[in-house]
mmCIF file of C-alpha atoms in Angstrom:
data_model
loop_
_atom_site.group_PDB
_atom_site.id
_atom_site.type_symbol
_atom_site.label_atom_id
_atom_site.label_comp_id
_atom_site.label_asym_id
_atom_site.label_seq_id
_atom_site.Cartn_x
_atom_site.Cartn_y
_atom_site.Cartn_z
ATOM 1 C CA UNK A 1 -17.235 24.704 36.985
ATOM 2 C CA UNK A 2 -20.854 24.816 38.527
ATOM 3 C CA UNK A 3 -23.613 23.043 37.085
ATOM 4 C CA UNK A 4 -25.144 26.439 36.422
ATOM 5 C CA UNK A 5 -22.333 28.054 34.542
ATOM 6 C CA UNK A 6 -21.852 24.504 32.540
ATOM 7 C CA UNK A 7 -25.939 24.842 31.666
ATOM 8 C CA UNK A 8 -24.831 28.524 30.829
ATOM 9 C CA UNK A 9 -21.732 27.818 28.539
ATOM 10 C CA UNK A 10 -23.858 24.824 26.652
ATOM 11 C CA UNK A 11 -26.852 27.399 26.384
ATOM 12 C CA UNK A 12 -24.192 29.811 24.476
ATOM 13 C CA UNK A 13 -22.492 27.186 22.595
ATOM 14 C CA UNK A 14 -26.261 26.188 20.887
ATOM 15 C CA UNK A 15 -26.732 29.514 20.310
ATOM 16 C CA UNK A 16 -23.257 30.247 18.718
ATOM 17 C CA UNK A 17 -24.028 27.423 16.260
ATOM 18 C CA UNK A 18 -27.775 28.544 15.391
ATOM 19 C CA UNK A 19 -25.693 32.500 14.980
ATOM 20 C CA UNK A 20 -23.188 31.288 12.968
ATOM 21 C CA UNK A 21 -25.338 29.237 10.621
ATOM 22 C CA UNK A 22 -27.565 32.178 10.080
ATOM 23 C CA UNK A 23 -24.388 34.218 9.368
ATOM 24 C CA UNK A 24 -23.285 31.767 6.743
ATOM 25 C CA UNK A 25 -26.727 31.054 5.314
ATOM 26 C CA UNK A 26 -26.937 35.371 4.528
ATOM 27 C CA UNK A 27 -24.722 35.484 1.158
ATOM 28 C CA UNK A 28 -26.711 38.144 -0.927
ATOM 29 C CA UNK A 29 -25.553 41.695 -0.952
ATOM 30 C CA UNK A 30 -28.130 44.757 -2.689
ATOM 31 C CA UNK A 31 -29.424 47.003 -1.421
ATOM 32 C CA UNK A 32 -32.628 46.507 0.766
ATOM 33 C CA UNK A 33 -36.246 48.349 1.262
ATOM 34 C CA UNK A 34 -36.780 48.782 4.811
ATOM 35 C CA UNK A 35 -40.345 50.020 6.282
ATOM 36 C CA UNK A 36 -40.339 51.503 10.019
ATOM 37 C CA UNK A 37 -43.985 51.765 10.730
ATOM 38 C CA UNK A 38 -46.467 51.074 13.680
ATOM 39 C CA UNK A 39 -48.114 53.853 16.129
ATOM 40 C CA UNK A 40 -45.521 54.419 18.158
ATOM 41 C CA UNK A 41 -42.688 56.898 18.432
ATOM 42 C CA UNK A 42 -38.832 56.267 17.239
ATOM 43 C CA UNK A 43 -40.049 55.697 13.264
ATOM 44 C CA UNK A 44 -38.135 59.195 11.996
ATOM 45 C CA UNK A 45 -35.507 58.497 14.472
ATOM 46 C CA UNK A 46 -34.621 55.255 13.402
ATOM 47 C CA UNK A 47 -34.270 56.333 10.138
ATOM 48 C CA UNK A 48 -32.350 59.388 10.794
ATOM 49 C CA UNK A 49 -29.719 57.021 12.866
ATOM 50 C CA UNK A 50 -29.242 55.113 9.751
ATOM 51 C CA UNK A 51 -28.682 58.016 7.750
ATOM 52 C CA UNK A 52 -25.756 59.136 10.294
ATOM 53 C CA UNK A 53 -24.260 55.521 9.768
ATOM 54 C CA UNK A 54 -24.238 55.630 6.237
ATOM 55 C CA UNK A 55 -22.659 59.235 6.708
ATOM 56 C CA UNK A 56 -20.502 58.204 8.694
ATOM 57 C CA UNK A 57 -18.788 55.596 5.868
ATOM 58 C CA UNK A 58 -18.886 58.265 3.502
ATOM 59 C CA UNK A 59 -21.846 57.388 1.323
ATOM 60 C CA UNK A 60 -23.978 59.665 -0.647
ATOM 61 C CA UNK A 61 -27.938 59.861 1.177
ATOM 62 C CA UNK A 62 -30.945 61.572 0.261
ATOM 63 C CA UNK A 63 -33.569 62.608 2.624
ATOM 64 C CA UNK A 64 -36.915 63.331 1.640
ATOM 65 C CA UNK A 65 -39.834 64.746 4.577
ATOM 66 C CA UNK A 66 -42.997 64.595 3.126
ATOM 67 C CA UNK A 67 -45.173 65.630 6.921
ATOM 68 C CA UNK A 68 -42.378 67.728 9.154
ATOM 69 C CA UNK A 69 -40.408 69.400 6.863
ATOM 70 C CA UNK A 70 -41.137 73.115 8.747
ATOM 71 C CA UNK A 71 -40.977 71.553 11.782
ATOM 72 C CA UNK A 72 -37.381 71.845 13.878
ATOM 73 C CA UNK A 73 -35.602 68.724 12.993
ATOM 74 C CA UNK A 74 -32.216 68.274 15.598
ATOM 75 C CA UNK A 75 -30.946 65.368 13.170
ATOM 76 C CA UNK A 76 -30.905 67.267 9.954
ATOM 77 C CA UNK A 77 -29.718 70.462 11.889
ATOM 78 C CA UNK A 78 -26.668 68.968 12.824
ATOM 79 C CA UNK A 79 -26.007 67.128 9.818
ATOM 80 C CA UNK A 80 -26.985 69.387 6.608
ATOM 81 C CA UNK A 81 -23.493 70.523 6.470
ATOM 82 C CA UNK A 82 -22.299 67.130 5.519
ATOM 83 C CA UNK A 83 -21.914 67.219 1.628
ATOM 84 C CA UNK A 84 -22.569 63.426 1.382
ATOM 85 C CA UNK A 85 -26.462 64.620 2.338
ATOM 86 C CA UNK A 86 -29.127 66.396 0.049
ATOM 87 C CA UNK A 87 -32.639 67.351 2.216
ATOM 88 C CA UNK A 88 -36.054 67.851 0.248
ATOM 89 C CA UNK A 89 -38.387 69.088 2.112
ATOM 90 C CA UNK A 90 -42.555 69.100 1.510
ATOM 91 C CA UNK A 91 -42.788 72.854 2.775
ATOM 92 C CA UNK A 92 -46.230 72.703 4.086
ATOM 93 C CA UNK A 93 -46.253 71.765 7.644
ATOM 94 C CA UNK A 94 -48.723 68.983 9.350
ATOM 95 C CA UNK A 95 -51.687 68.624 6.508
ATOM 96 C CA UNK A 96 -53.905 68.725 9.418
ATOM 97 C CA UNK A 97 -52.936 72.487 9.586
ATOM 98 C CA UNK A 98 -52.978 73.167 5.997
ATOM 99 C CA UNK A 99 -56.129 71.426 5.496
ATOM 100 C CA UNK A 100 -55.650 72.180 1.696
ATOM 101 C CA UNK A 101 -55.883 68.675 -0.321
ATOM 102 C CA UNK A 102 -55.065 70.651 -3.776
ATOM 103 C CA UNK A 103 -52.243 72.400 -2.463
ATOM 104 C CA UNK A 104 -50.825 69.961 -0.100
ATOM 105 C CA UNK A 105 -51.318 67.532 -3.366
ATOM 106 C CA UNK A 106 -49.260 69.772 -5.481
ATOM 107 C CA UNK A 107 -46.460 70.455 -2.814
ATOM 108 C CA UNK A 108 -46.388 66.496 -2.463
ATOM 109 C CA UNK A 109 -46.114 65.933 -6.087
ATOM 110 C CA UNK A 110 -43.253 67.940 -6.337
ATOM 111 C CA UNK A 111 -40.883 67.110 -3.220
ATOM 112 C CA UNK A 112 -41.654 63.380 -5.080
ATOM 113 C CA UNK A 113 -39.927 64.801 -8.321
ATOM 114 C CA UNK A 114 -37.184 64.825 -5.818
ATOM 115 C CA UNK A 115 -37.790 61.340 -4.351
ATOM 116 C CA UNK A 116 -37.720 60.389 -7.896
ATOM 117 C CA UNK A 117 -34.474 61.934 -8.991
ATOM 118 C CA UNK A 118 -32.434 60.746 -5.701
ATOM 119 C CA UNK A 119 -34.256 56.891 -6.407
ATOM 120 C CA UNK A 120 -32.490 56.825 -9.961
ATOM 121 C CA UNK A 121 -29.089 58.032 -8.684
ATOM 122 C CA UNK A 122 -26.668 55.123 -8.767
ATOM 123 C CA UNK A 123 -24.545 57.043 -6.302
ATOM 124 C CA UNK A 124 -27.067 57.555 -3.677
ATOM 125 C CA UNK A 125 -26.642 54.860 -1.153
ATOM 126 C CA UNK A 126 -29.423 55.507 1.133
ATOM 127 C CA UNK A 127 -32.951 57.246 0.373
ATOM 128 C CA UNK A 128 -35.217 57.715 3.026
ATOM 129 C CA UNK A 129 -38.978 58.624 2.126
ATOM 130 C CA UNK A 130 -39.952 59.941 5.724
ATOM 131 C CA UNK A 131 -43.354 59.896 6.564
ATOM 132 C CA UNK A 132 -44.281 58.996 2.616
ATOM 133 C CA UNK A 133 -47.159 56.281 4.150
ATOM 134 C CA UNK A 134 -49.922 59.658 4.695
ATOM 135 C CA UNK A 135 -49.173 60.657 1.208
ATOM 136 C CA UNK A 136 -50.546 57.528 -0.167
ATOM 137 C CA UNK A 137 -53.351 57.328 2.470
ATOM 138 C CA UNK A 138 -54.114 61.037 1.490
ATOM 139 C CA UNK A 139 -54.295 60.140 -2.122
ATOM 140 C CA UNK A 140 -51.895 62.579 -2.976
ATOM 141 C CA UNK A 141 -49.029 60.355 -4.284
ATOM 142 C CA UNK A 142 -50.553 57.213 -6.408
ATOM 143 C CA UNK A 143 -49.351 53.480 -4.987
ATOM 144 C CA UNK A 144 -48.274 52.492 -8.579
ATOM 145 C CA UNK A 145 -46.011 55.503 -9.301
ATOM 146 C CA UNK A 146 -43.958 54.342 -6.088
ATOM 147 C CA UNK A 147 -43.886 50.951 -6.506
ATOM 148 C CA UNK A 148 -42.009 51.423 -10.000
ATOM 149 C CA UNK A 149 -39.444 53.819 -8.342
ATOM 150 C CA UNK A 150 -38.765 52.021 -6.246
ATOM 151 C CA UNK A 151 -38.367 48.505 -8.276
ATOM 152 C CA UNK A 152 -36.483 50.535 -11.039
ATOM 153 C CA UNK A 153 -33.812 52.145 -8.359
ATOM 154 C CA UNK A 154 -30.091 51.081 -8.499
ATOM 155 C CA UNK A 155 -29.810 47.702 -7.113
ATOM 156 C CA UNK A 156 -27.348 49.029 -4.651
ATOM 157 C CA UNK A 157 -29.290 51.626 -3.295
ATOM 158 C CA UNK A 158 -31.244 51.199 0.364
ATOM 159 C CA UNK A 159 -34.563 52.795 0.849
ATOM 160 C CA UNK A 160 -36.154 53.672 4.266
ATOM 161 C CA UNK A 161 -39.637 54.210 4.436
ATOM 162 C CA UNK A 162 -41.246 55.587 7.434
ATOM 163 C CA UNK A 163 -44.958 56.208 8.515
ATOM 164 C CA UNK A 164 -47.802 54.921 10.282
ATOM 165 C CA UNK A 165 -50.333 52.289 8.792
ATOM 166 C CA UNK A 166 -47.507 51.031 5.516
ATOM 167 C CA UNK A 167 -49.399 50.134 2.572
ATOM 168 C CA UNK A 168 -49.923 46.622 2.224
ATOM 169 C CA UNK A 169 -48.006 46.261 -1.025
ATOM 170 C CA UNK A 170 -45.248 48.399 -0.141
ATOM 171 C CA UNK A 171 -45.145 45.894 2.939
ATOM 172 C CA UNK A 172 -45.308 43.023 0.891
ATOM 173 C CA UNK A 173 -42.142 44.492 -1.693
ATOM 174 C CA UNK A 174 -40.227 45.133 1.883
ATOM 175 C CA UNK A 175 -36.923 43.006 3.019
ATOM 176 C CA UNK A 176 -37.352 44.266 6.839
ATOM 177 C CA UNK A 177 -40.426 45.815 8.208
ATOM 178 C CA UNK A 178 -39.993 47.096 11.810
ATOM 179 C CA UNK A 179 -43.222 47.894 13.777
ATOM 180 C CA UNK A 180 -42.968 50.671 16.402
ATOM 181 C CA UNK A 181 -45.469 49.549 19.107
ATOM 182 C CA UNK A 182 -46.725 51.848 21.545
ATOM 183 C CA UNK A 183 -46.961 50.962 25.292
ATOM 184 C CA UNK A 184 -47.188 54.442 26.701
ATOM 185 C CA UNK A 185 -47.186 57.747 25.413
ATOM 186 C CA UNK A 186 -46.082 60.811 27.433
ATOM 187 C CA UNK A 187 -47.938 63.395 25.101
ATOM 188 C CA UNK A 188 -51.285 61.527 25.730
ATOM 189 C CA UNK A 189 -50.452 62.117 29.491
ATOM 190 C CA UNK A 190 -49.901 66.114 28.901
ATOM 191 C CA UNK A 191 -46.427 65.942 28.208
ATOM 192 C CA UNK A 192 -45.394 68.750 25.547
ATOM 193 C CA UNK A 193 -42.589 67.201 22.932
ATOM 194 C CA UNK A 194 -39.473 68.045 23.744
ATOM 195 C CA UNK A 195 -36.749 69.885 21.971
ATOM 196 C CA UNK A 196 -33.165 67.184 21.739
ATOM 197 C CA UNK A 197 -35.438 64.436 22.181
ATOM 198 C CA UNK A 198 -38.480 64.486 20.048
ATOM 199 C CA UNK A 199 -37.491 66.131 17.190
#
């Protein structure tokens, strides 16, 4: 064996150990509150990809789209047929084209009677609460009132939240918070989005 494939196997046998001690040091099972937020792109995405996996073990999942629910959206397109999956949508469009806070407020407040009704369902697996993050920088949904849905849910059940700039407690109530980071943006370069590949 070379002296750089010996460094190589010792380098994998540390890292085996520090894996597998990790592995056996992660003994709690619930459900978790995950947060994918940061200014880049790949926050809706993310979330939709865990909604496939969950799909795809035949769990129950809820969707909720508080910003894009008019726009197209390829994800729930192709799977809205799946009866594991129930879709609430906040009808409105971007709020920066409504540019209505009253009615924009009372569309939010009810697609959140949703959110509320899939986040006390035992046999809802998965919950996603995409782009819920403007709502409570818009004022339109109150901190407090998701905060206790979300510490009252079935221990069992996974939420997703998704949005730019989290809010700090939501953050700090979080198991995993991702950040999307962006580098480079084609769309501040001209580039229109793109239809199979940004939504």
């Amino acid at each position: 064996m070379s002296e750089r494939d010996a460094r190589h196997k010792t380098s994998m046998q540390k890292l085996k150990r520090h894996v597998d001690e990790k592995v056996a040091q992660a003994t709690e099972q619930r459900g978790q509150l995950l947060i994918f937020t940061g200014n880049g792109k790949g926050k809706t995405t993310a979330a939709w990809g865990t909604v496939t996996r969950a799909l795809g073990y035949g769990y129950r999942v809820g969707v909720v789209q508080f910003i894009k629910g008019l726009w197209e959206c390829g994800e729930r397109e192709r799977l809205i047929d799946d009866e594991n999956l129930q879709v609430a949508i906040m009808a409105t469009g971007f709020t920066w084209d409504t540019q209505n806070r009253e009615s924009d407020t009372r569309a939010c407040q009810e697609v959140w009677r949703e959110a509320e009704r899939m986040l006390a369902d035992e046999s809802v697996y998965l919950v996603v609460l995409d782009e819920i993050t403007y709502m409570l920088k818009f004022g339109y949904l109150d901190i407090d009132t998701v905060k206790r849905a979300l510490k009252n849910r079935p221990p069992e059940q996974t939420v997703i939240v998704t949005g730019r700039n989290a809010h700090r407690d939501l953050v700090a109530m979080a198991d995993t918070v991702t950040e999307m980071q962006e580098t480079k943006h084609g769309f501040n370069a001209g580039l229109q989005a793109r239809r199979g590949i940004d939504y």
